[in-house]
Coordinates of C-alpha atoms in Angstrom, one line a residue:
X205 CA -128.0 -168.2 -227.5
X206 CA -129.3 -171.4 -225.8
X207 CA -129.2 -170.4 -221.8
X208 CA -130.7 -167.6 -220.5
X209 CA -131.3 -166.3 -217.2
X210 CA -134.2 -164.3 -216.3
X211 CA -134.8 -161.5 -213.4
X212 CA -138.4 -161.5 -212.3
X213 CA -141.6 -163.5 -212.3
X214 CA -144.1 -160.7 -212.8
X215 CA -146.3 -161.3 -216.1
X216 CA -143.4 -159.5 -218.3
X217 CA -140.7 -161.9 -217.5
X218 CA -143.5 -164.9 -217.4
X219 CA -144.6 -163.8 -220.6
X220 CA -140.3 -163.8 -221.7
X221 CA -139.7 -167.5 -220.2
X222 CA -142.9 -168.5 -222.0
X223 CA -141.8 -167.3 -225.7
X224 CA -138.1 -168.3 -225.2
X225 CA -139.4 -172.0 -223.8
X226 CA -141.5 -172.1 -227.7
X227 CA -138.0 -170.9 -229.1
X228 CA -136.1 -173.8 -227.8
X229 CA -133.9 -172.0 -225.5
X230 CA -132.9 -173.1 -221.7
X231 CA -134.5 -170.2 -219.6
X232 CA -134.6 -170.0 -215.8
X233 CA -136.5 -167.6 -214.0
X234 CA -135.3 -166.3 -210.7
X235 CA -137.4 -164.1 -208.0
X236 CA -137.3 -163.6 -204.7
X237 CA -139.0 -166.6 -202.3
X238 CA -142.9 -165.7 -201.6
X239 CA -142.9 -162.7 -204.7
X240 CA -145.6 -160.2 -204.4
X241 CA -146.5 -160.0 -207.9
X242 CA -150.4 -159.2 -208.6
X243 CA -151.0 -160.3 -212.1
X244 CA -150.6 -163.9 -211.2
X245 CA -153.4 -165.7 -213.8
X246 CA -150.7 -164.0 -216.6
X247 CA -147.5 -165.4 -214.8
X248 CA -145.7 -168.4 -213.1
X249 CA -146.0 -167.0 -209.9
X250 CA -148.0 -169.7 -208.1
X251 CA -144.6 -172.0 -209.1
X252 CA -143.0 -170.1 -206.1
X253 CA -145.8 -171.0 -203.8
X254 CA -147.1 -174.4 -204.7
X255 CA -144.2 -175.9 -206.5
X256 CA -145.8 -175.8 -209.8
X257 CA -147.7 -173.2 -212.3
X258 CA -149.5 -173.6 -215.6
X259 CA -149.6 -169.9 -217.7
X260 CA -151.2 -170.7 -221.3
X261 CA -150.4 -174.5 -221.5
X262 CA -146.5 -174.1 -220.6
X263 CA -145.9 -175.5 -217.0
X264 CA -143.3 -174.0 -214.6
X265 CA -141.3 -175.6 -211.9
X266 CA -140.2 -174.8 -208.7
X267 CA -136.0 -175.8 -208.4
X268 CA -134.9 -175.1 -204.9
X269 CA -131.6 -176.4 -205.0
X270 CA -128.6 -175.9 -208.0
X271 CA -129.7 -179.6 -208.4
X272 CA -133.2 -179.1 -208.6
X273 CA -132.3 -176.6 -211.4
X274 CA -129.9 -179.1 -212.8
X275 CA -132.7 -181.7 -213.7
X276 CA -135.5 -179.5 -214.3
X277 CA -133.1 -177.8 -217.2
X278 CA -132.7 -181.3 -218.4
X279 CA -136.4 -181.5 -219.4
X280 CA -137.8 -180.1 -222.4
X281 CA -141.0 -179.5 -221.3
X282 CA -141.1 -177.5 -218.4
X283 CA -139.9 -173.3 -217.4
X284 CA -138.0 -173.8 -214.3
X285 CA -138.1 -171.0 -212.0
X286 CA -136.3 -170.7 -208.5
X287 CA -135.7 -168.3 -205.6
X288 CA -132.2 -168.9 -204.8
X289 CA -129.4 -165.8 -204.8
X290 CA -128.4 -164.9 -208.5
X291 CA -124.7 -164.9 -207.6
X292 CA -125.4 -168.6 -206.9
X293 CA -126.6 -169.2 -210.3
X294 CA -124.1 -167.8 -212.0
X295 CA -121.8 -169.8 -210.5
X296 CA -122.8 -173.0 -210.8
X297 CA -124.9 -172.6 -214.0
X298 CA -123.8 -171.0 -217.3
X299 CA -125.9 -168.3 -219.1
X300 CA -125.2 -166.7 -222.4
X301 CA -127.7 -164.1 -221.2
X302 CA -129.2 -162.3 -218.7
X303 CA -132.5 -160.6 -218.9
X304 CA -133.3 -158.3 -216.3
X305 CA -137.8 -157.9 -216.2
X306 CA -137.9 -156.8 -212.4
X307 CA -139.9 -153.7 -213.8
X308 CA -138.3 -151.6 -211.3
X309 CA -140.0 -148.4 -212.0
X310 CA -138.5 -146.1 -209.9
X311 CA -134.6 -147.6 -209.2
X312 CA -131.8 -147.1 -210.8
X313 CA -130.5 -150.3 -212.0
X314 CA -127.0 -151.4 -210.8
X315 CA -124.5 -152.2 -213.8
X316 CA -125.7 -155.6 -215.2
X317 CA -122.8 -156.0 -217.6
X318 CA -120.4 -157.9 -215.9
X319 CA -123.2 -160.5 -215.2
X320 CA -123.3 -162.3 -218.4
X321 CA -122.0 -161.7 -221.8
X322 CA -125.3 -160.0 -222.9
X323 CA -127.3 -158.4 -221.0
X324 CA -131.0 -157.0 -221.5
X325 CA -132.5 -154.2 -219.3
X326 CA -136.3 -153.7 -218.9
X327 CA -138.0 -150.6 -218.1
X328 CA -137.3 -147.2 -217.2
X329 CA -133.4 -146.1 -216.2
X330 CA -132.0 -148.4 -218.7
X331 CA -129.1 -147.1 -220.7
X332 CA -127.4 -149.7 -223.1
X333 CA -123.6 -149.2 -222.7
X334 CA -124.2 -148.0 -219.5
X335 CA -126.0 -150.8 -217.2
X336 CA -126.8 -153.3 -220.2
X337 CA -125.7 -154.3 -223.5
X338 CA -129.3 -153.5 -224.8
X339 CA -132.3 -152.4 -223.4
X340 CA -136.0 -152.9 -224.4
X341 CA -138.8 -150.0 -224.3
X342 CA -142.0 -151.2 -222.1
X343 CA -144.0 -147.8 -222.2
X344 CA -147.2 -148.1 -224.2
X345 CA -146.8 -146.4 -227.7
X346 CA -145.6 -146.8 -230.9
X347 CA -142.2 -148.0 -229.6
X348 CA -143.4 -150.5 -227.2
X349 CA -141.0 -153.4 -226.7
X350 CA -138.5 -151.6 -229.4
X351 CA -134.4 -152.7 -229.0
X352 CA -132.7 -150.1 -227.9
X353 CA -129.0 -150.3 -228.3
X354 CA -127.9 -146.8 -228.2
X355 CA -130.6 -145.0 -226.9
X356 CA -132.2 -145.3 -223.3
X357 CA -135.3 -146.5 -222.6
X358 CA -138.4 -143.6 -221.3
X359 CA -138.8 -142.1 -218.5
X360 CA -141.6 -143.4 -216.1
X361 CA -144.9 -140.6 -216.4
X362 CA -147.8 -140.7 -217.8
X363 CA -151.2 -142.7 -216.5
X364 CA -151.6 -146.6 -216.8
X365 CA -153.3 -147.3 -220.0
X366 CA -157.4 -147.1 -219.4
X367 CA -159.2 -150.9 -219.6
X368 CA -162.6 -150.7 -219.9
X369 CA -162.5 -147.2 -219.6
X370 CA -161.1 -147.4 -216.3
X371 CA -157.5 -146.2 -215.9
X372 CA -155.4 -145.6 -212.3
X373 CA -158.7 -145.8 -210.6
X374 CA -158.8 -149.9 -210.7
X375 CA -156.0 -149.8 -208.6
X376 CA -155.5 -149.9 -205.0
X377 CA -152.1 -149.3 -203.6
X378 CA -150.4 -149.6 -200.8
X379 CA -150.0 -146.6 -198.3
X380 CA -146.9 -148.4 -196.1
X381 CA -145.0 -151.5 -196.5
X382 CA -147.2 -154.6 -194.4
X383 CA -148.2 -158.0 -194.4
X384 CA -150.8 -158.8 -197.1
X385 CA -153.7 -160.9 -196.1
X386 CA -156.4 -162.0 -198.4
X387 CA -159.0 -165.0 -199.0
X388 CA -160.0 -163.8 -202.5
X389 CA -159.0 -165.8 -205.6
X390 CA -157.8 -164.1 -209.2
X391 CA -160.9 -164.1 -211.2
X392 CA -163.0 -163.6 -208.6
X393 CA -165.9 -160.9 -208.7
X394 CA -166.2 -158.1 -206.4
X395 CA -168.8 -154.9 -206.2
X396 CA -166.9 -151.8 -204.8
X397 CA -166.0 -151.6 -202.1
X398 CA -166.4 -155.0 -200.7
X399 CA -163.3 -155.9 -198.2
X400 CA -160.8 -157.8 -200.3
X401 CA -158.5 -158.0 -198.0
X402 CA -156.3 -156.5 -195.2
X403 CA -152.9 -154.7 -194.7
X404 CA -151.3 -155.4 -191.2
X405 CA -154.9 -156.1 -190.2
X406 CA -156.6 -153.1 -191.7
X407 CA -159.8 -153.6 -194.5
X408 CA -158.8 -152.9 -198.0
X409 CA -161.8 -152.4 -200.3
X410 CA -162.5 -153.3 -204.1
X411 CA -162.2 -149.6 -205.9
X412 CA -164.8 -150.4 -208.7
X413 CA -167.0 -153.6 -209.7
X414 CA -166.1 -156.3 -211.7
X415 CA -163.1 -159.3 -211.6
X416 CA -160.0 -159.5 -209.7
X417 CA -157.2 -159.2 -212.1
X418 CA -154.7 -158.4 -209.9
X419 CA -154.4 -159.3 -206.3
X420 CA -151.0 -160.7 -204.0
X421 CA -150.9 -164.1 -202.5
X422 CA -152.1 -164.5 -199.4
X423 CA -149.5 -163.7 -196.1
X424 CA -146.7 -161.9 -198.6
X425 CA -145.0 -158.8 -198.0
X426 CA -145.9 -155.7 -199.6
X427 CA -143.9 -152.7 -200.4
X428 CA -145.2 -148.5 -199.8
X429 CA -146.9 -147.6 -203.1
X430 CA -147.1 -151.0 -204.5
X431 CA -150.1 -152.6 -205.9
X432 CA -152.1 -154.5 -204.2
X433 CA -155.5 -154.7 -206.0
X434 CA -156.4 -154.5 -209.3
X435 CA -160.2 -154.6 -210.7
X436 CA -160.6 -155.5 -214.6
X437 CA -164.6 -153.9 -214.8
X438 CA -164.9 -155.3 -218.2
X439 CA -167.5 -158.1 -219.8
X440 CA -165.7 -160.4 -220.6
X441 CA -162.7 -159.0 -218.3
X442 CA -159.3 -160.4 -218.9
X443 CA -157.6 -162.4 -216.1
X444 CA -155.5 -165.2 -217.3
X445 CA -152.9 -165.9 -220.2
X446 CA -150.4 -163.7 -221.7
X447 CA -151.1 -159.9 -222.3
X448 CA -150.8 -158.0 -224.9
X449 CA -148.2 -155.6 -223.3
X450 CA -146.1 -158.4 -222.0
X451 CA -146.3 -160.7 -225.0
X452 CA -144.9 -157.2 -227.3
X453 CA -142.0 -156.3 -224.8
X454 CA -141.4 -160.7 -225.2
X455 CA -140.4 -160.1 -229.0
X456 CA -138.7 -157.8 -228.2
X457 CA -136.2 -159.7 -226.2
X458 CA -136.2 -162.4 -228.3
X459 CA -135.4 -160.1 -231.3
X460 CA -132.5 -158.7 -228.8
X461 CA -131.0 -162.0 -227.6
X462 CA -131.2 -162.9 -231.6
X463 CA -134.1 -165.7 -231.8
X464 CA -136.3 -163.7 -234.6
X465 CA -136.8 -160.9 -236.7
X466 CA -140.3 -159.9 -235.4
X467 CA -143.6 -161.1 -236.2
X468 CA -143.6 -158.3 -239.2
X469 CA -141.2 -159.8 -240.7
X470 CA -142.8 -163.5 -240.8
X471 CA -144.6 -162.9 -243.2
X472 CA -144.7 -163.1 -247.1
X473 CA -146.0 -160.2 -249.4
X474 CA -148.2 -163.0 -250.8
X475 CA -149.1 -163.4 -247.6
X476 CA -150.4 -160.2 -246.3
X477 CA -154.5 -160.4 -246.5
X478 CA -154.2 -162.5 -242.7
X479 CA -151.1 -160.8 -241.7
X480 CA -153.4 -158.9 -239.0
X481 CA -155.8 -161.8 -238.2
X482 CA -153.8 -164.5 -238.2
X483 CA -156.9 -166.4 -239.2
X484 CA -154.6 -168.7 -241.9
X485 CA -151.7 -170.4 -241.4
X486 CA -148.5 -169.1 -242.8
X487 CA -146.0 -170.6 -244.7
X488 CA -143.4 -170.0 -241.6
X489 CA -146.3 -171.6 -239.4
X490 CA -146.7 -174.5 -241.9
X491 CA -142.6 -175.1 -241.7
X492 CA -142.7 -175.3 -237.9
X493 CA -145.5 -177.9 -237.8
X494 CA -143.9 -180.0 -240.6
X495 CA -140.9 -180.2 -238.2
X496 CA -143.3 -180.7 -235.5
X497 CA -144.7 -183.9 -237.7
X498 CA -148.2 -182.4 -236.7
X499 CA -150.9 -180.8 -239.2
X500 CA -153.8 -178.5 -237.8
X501 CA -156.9 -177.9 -239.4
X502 CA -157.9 -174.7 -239.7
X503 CA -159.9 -174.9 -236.5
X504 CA -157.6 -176.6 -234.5
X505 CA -155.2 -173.6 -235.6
X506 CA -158.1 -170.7 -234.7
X507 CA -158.4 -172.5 -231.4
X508 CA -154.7 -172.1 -230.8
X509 CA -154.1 -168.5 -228.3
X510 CA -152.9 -166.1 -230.3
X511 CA -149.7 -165.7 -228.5
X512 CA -149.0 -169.1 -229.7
X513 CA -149.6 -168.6 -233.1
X514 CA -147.6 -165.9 -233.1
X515 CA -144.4 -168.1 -231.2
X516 CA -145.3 -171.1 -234.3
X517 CA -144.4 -168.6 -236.7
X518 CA -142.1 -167.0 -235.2
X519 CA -140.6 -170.3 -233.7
X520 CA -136.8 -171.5 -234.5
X521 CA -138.2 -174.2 -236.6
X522 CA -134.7 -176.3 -237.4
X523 CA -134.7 -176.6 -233.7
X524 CA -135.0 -180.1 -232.4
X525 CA -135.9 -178.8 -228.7
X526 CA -138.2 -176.2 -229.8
X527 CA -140.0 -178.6 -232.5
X528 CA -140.5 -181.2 -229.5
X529 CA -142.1 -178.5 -227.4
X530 CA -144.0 -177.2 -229.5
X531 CA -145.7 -180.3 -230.5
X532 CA -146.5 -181.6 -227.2
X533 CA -147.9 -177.9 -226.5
X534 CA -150.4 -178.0 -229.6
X535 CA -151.5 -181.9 -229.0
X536 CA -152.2 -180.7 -225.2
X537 CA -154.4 -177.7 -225.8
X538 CA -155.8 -179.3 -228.8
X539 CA -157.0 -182.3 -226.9
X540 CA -158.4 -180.1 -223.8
X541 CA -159.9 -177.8 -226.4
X542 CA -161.5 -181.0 -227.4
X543 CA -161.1 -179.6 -231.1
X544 CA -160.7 -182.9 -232.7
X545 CA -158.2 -185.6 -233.2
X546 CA -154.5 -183.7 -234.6
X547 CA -153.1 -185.5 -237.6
X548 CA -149.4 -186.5 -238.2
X549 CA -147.9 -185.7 -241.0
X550 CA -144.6 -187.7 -242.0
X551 CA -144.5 -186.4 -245.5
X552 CA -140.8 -184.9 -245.5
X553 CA -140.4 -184.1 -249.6
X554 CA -141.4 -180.2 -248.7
X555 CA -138.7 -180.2 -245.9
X556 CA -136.0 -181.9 -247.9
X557 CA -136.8 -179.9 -250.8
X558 CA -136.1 -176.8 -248.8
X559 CA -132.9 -178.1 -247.7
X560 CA -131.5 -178.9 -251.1
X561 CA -130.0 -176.2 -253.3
X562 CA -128.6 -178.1 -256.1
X563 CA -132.1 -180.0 -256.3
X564 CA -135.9 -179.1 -256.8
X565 CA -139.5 -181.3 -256.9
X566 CA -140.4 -181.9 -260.4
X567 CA -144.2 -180.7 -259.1
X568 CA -142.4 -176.9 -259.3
X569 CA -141.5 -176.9 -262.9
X570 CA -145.0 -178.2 -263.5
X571 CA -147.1 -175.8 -261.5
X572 CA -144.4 -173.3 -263.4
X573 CA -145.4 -174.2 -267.0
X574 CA -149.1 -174.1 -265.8
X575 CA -149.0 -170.7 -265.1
X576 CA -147.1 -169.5 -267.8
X577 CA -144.1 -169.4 -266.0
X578 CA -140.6 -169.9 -267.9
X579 CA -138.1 -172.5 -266.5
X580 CA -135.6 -170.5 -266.8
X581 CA -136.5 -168.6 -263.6
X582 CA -136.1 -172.0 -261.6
X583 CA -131.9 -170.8 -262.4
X584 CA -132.3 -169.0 -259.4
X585 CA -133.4 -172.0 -256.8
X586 CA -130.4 -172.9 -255.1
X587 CA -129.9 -169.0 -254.1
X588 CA -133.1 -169.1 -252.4
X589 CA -133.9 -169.4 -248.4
X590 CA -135.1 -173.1 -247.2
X591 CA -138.2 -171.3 -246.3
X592 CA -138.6 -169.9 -249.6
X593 CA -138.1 -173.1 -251.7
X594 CA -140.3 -175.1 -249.0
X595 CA -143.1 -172.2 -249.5
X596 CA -142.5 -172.7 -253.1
X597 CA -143.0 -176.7 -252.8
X598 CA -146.1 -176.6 -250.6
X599 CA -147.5 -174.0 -253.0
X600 CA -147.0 -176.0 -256.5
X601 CA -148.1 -179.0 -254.6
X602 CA -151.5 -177.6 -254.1
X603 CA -151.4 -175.6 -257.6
X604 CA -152.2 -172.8 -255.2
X605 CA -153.8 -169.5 -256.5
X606 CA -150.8 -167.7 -254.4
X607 CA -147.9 -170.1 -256.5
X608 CA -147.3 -167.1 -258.9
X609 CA -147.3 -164.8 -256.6
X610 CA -144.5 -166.3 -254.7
X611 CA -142.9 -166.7 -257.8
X612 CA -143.0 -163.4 -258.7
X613 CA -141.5 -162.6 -255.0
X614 CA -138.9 -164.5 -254.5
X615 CA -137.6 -164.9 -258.3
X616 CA -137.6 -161.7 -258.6
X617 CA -139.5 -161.6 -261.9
X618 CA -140.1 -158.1 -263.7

């Protein structure tokens, strides 16, 4: 699954270019020219109005041509994103995948089937054998961004999830389709009722105090019901990067086009005291950055936006293309975080150990006798993942207190 094509620019299908682009995979994100999407500090939706975007240290491009797409897919390091017709780009490019994130709410999806040869719905009116191969859940809950592939996805009801303790009441929506107007930024601050902007020339107020988290480009079209301001009245409030809500319904994909198992299952039992936190670095986080040739300190890896730890983790780490983006990623933010100089490692033996089957480093049987441990369990290497035997080398290597336990694990000893 290495070419994917993506409905909608909102923060959802941002937040789905963004994980896939960590996951080596050849996304493109199509909207429609001059989108009117509100959350833009947690999207690429500048991209469609200045050419360019930056959403948590990936950068989006603007392709306005099949050949504009053509090159921009060639590089490793950027999202592209476009506004031409999706019968176009089906026809000159190939997907294995389309992802429909338009968040719709209240339409009833046409049959995406014969579109690609998997498709993903998003949102309510999703029925997997029905308009999609598979659907994801994006109502908060418990099943937030769950795979569905034999059950439809919720109804829309219920009231948007409280921030702050403010719920629908940091919204302003639209009471008749218009021409939005506004000289306000995202970010900015605002005391209620100050004019934010206007709709076909009338005022449109702030509902509450605090930061413009939502708020349309200037001179776009705006639909009846559609919002058009929203107020975060928190301190800190949150305005840009990758939400919670969207970065959840982003594994789920993933987990649906096949590209991971799900954070939960990333980690070790051995593991499990920074499972939550994410304060230490896992041994699935350690493999990616051994194939990225980089090693972080502990710092530099606390620094890192959680949504990012999460993608190293999670990452396709035998990828070439995802290994090469993800290093560039980590030696950018690190350097603008100014958190310190990011060594290189180009110490392979854990790598090739993991690899190797018939073969094990000496430094296991070692750290094995020193803990009591009976060769004879070592019987059972070659039937072991590569991410358990490289776990197993980093940990002997380091006569780490967790060595045993991993032992114990993935030996299977009684």
């Amino acid at each position: 699954m290495r070419s994917i094509l993506i409905l909608g620019g909102s923060d959802i299908g941002s937040a789905i270019a963004h994980r896939l682009f960590f996951l080596g995979v050849d996304a493109v994100v199509r909207d429609e020219e001059a989108p009117a999407h509100t959350r833009r500090g947690m999207a690429f939706t500048e991209a469609w109005f200045g050419g360019t975007a930056m959403l948590d240290g990936v950068p989006a491009s603007l392709g306005r041509s099949i050949e504009d797409l053509q090159d921009l897919r060639s590089e490793v390091g950027v999202v592209p994103v476009t506004c031409l017709a999706t019968d176009a780009l089906r026809k000159r490019l190939a997907f294995d995948a389309l992802v429909d994130a338009r968040m719709r709410k209240r339409a009833i999806p046409e049959d995406l089937r014969e579109l690609a040869p998997l498709t993903v719905g998003l949102g309510p009116n999703f029925v997997p054998g029905k308009n999609c191969h598979i659907a994801i859940e994006t109502a908060w809950g418990d099943g937030l961004g769950a795979v569905l592939r034999d059950q439809r996805t919720e109804d829309l009801a219920g009231e948007p999830r409280p921030i702050g303790e403010a719920g629908r009441e940091r919204f302003v929506y639209s009471p008749q389709d218009g021409i939005w107007r506004t000289g306000h930024r995202i970010g900015q601050a605002v005391i209620q009722g100050e004019s934010v902007g206007t709709l076909n020339g009338i005022p449109v107020a702030a509902p509450l105090t605090g930061r413009l988290r939502g708020l349309p480009h200037d001179s776009v079209a705006v639909g009846i019901r559609q919002k058009i301001i929203e107020v975060d009245p928190r301190q800190p409030a949150e305005i840009f990067g990758l939400g919670e809500r969207p970065r959840t319904i982003a594994r789920g994909v993933s987990i649906a086009l096949g590209l991971g198992t799900g954070l939960e299952n990333a980690f070790f039992g051995f593991e499990s005291d920074y499972r939550k936190t994410l304060d230490c670095v896992p041994m699935r986080g350690r493999y990616a950055l051994d194939q990225c040739r980089l090693k972080l300190s502990l710092t530099q890896w606390r620094g890192l936006p959680r949504a990012v730890r999460e993608t190293v983790i999670e990452a396709d780490a035998g990828n070439q293309i995802s290994a090469s983006r993800l290093a560039g990623y980590l030696l950018r933010w690190i350097e603008k975080q100014e958190l310190g100089a990011v060594e290189r490692c180009n110490d392979n033996a854990a790598l090739q150990a993991s690899q190797s089957g018939q073969g094990m480093l000496e430094s296991v049987a070692k750290q094995l006798a020193a803990t009591g441990g009976s060769r004879e369990l070592l019987r059972g290497w070659p039937e072991l993942e590569p991410i358990q035997r490289y776990s197993l080398v980093k940990l002997a290597a380091k006569g780490h207190r967790n060595f045993p336990r991993a032992v114990e694990e993935f030996l299977r000893v009684s």
